[in-house]
Amino acid sequence: MKNNFFKSTLLFLLALSFTSTTFAQQFKVLLYTKTAGFHHESIHEGVAAIRQLAARHNFSVTWQENATVFNDKDLANFSAVIFLNTTGDILNDEQQTAFEKFIRAGKGYVGIHAASDTEYDWTWYTKMVGMMFKIHPAQQTAYLKVEDSNFPGMERFPKKFLWTDEWYEFGDLKSTDLHYLISVDEKSYEPYAKWGTNEGKGMGKFHPISWYHNYDGGRAFYTALGHIPLTFSDQTFLDHIYGGIYWAATGKGL
């Protein structure tokens, strides 16, 4: 009787162990949406969409708007951090140091849309993003062009396609090693904008929208798409976002 009991217990524990291994998640990401400036309506849709991506692609996502998570102990739980439509000055000096250590440990960063409208005075961050937001015109439809399809999540994109979004014009280049994924054709929309003394006339012949690069021991991916809430229910865009998350978290796919 005792032998049967022990056998049953052992089988149960083995089955439990197998189940835990079978359903282990690929990696864990921190989704950060704190704003100290403009608050995008699409944050809510973005959070829901990334949670659905996590369920679909078997990774774990933790959503936070509290900056205290940026410490060595908590960040050690994650493979990548996503800045979803963050704005303004959102991390103090200690939190910035913890995040720099996180990237230098070989981890990843994903910036979506207003992540380039964040932490302008933090030089390390601006170099990681690659270019910072300057101004944008009214939301318009424009032609996008795929510059490089050899990146995770780009498989569904046609070479040229119509897209409606808020077209960011960027300031000076902060990093010279960016690999461009998507650009927008300025001839297909009106790029002019003026906010007081801040004036935008477009970026000229080449206007990048999404890119990636290796940075300070880790990886950084950025896309300027994602202003309009319904963007986050577009499967092409979701593939684009997951490709960036997958690469940033794992370094795989190239």
Coordinates of C-alpha atoms in Angstrom, one line a residue:
M1 CA 0.0 0.0 0.0
K2 CA 2.8 2.4 0.9
N3 CA 4.7 1.5 -2.3
N4 CA 1.6 2.4 -4.3
F5 CA 1.3 5.7 -2.5
F6 CA 4.9 6.6 -3.1
K7 CA 4.7 5.6 -6.7
S8 CA 1.5 7.7 -7.2
T9 CA 3.2 10.7 -5.5
L10 CA 6.3 10.4 -7.6
L11 CA 4.3 10.2 -10.8
F12 CA 2.3 13.2 -9.8
L13 CA 5.4 15.3 -9.0
L14 CA 7.0 14.2 -12.3
A15 CA 3.9 15.2 -14.2
L16 CA 3.8 18.5 -12.4
S17 CA 7.4 19.2 -13.3
F18 CA 6.8 18.2 -16.9
T19 CA 3.8 20.5 -17.1
S20 CA 5.8 23.5 -15.6
T21 CA 8.6 22.9 -18.1
T22 CA 6.2 22.5 -21.1
F23 CA 4.4 25.8 -20.4
A24 CA 7.5 27.8 -19.3
Q25 CA 7.4 31.2 -20.9
Q26 CA 10.1 32.3 -23.3
F27 CA 11.1 35.5 -21.6
K28 CA 9.8 38.3 -19.4
V29 CA 9.4 41.9 -20.3
L30 CA 8.5 45.0 -18.4
L31 CA 5.9 47.3 -20.0
Y32 CA 6.4 50.9 -18.8
T33 CA 3.9 53.6 -19.7
K34 CA 4.6 56.5 -17.3
T35 CA 4.0 60.0 -18.7
A36 CA 5.2 63.3 -17.4
G37 CA 3.9 65.2 -20.5
F38 CA 1.3 64.4 -23.1
H39 CA -0.7 61.2 -22.3
H40 CA -1.6 59.2 -25.4
E41 CA -5.1 57.7 -25.5
S42 CA -3.5 54.7 -27.4
I43 CA -1.6 53.6 -24.3
H44 CA -4.7 51.6 -23.2
E45 CA -5.0 49.9 -26.5
G46 CA -1.2 49.3 -26.5
V47 CA -1.2 47.6 -23.1
A48 CA -4.1 45.3 -24.1
A49 CA -2.4 44.5 -27.4
I50 CA 1.0 43.7 -25.8
R51 CA -0.8 41.5 -23.3
Q52 CA -2.4 39.6 -26.2
L53 CA 1.0 39.3 -27.9
A54 CA 2.3 37.8 -24.7
A55 CA -0.5 35.3 -24.5
R56 CA -0.1 34.4 -28.2
H57 CA 3.7 34.1 -28.2
N58 CA 4.2 32.6 -24.8
F59 CA 6.1 35.4 -23.0
S60 CA 5.4 37.2 -19.7
V61 CA 4.6 40.9 -19.5
T62 CA 4.4 43.1 -16.4
W63 CA 2.8 46.5 -16.8
Q64 CA 4.1 49.3 -14.6
E65 CA 3.6 53.1 -14.4
N66 CA 5.6 53.3 -11.1
A67 CA 9.3 54.2 -11.7
T68 CA 10.4 52.4 -8.5
V69 CA 10.6 49.2 -10.5
F70 CA 13.8 50.5 -12.0
N71 CA 16.2 49.0 -9.5
D72 CA 18.7 46.3 -9.9
K73 CA 16.7 43.6 -8.1
D74 CA 13.4 44.1 -10.0
L75 CA 15.0 44.7 -13.4
A76 CA 16.9 41.4 -13.1
N77 CA 13.6 39.6 -13.7
F78 CA 13.3 40.9 -17.2
S79 CA 14.9 40.4 -20.6
A80 CA 13.7 43.6 -22.1
V81 CA 11.8 46.8 -21.2
I82 CA 9.2 48.4 -23.4
F83 CA 8.6 52.2 -23.2
L84 CA 5.1 52.5 -24.6
N85 CA 4.2 56.2 -25.4
T86 CA 6.2 57.4 -22.4
T87 CA 6.7 61.2 -22.3
G88 CA 8.9 63.7 -20.4
D89 CA 11.2 63.1 -17.5
I90 CA 10.2 59.8 -16.0
L91 CA 13.2 58.3 -14.1
N92 CA 15.4 59.8 -11.4
D93 CA 19.2 59.5 -11.4
E94 CA 19.2 56.2 -9.4
Q95 CA 16.6 54.7 -11.7
Q96 CA 18.5 55.8 -14.8
T97 CA 21.7 54.2 -13.4
A98 CA 19.8 50.9 -12.8
F99 CA 18.4 50.9 -16.4
E100 CA 21.9 51.6 -17.9
K101 CA 23.3 48.6 -15.9
F102 CA 20.3 46.5 -17.2
I103 CA 21.2 47.3 -20.9
R104 CA 24.9 46.8 -20.3
A105 CA 24.1 43.3 -19.0
G106 CA 23.0 42.3 -22.5
K107 CA 19.3 43.1 -22.1
G108 CA 16.9 44.9 -24.5
Y109 CA 14.9 48.1 -25.0
V110 CA 11.8 48.6 -27.2
G111 CA 10.6 52.2 -27.8
I112 CA 7.1 52.8 -29.2
H113 CA 6.0 56.2 -30.7
A114 CA 6.4 58.8 -27.9
A115 CA 9.3 56.9 -26.3
S116 CA 11.4 59.4 -28.4
D117 CA 9.6 62.2 -26.6
T118 CA 11.1 61.1 -23.3
E119 CA 14.2 62.0 -21.2
Y120 CA 15.7 64.6 -23.6
D121 CA 18.3 65.6 -21.0
W122 CA 19.5 62.0 -20.5
T123 CA 22.3 61.7 -23.1
W124 CA 22.7 57.9 -22.7
Y125 CA 18.9 57.4 -23.4
T126 CA 18.8 59.7 -26.4
K127 CA 21.7 57.7 -28.0
M128 CA 19.9 54.5 -27.2
V129 CA 16.7 55.7 -28.9
G130 CA 18.8 57.0 -31.8
M131 CA 16.8 60.1 -32.7
M132 CA 14.5 62.3 -30.6
F133 CA 11.1 63.7 -31.5
K134 CA 11.1 67.3 -32.7
I135 CA 7.6 68.1 -34.1
H136 CA 4.7 66.5 -36.1
P137 CA 2.1 67.8 -38.5
A138 CA -1.6 66.8 -38.3
Q139 CA -2.4 63.1 -38.6
Q140 CA -2.3 62.1 -42.3
T141 CA -2.2 59.1 -44.7
A142 CA 1.2 58.6 -46.3
Y143 CA 3.2 56.0 -48.1
L144 CA 5.6 53.9 -46.0
K145 CA 8.6 52.1 -47.6
V146 CA 10.3 49.0 -46.2
E147 CA 14.1 49.7 -46.0
D148 CA 15.1 46.3 -44.6
S149 CA 12.8 43.2 -44.5
N150 CA 15.5 41.1 -42.8
F151 CA 14.3 41.7 -39.3
P152 CA 11.8 39.8 -37.1
G153 CA 8.2 40.8 -37.7
M154 CA 8.8 42.5 -41.1
E155 CA 7.6 39.5 -43.1
R156 CA 4.0 40.8 -43.5
F157 CA 5.0 44.2 -44.7
P158 CA 4.8 44.9 -48.5
K159 CA 7.6 47.0 -50.0
K160 CA 5.4 50.1 -50.1
F161 CA 2.0 50.6 -48.5
L162 CA -0.4 53.3 -47.3
W163 CA -0.5 54.0 -43.6
T164 CA -2.3 56.7 -41.4
D165 CA -0.5 57.9 -38.3
E166 CA 1.1 60.9 -36.6
W167 CA 4.4 61.4 -38.5
Y168 CA 7.2 62.4 -36.2
E169 CA 9.9 64.6 -37.5
F170 CA 13.1 63.9 -35.6
G171 CA 16.0 66.1 -34.5
D172 CA 19.7 65.5 -34.9
L173 CA 21.0 61.9 -35.2
K174 CA 22.2 60.7 -31.8
S175 CA 23.7 57.4 -32.9
T176 CA 25.4 56.7 -36.2
D177 CA 24.9 52.9 -36.3
L178 CA 21.1 52.7 -36.7
H179 CA 19.8 50.0 -39.0
Y180 CA 16.7 51.4 -40.7
L181 CA 13.6 49.3 -41.1
I182 CA 10.9 51.6 -42.4
S183 CA 10.8 55.2 -43.9
V184 CA 7.9 57.5 -44.8
D185 CA 7.7 59.3 -48.2
E186 CA 7.3 63.0 -47.4
K187 CA 6.0 63.6 -50.9
S188 CA 2.9 61.6 -50.0
Y189 CA 1.8 64.0 -47.1
E190 CA 2.2 67.5 -45.9
P191 CA 5.1 67.5 -43.4
Y192 CA 5.0 71.2 -42.5
A193 CA 4.2 72.1 -38.8
K194 CA 4.8 75.1 -36.6
W195 CA 4.4 75.2 -32.8
G196 CA 5.5 78.7 -31.7
T197 CA 9.2 78.9 -32.5
N198 CA 9.3 75.1 -33.2
E199 CA 9.0 74.7 -36.9
G200 CA 9.1 71.5 -39.0
K201 CA 9.5 71.2 -42.7
G202 CA 10.2 67.5 -43.0
M203 CA 13.5 65.6 -43.0
G204 CA 14.2 65.7 -46.7
K205 CA 14.9 62.8 -49.0
F206 CA 15.1 60.2 -46.2
H207 CA 12.7 60.2 -43.3
P208 CA 13.1 57.1 -41.1
I209 CA 10.3 55.8 -39.0
S210 CA 11.7 52.6 -37.4
W211 CA 15.1 51.2 -36.7
Y212 CA 17.3 49.1 -34.4
H213 CA 20.9 48.8 -33.2
N214 CA 23.1 47.2 -30.7
Y215 CA 23.8 49.6 -27.9
D216 CA 26.1 49.7 -24.9
G217 CA 26.2 45.9 -24.6
G218 CA 22.5 45.4 -25.2
R219 CA 19.9 45.9 -27.9
A220 CA 17.5 48.8 -28.8
F221 CA 14.5 48.8 -31.2
Y222 CA 12.3 51.8 -32.0
T223 CA 9.2 52.5 -34.0
A224 CA 7.4 55.9 -34.4
L225 CA 4.2 54.2 -35.4
G226 CA 1.5 53.8 -32.7
H227 CA -0.3 57.1 -32.1
I228 CA -3.8 56.1 -33.3
P229 CA -5.5 53.6 -30.9
L230 CA -6.8 51.3 -33.7
T231 CA -3.2 50.9 -34.9
F232 CA -2.8 48.4 -32.0
S233 CA -5.5 46.1 -33.6
D234 CA -3.7 46.0 -36.9
Q235 CA -2.0 42.6 -37.4
T236 CA 0.8 44.0 -39.5
F237 CA 1.7 46.5 -36.8
L238 CA 1.4 43.8 -34.1
D239 CA 3.9 41.7 -36.0
H240 CA 6.2 44.7 -36.2
I241 CA 6.0 45.2 -32.4
Y242 CA 6.4 41.6 -31.5
G243 CA 9.4 41.4 -33.9
G244 CA 11.1 44.2 -31.9
I245 CA 10.2 42.6 -28.6
Y246 CA 11.5 39.2 -29.6
W247 CA 14.8 40.6 -30.9
A248 CA 15.3 43.0 -28.0
A249 CA 14.6 40.2 -25.4
T250 CA 16.6 37.4 -27.1
G251 CA 19.0 38.8 -29.7
K252 CA 17.6 36.2 -32.1
G253 CA 16.0 36.5 -35.5
L254 CA 18.7 38.2 -37.7

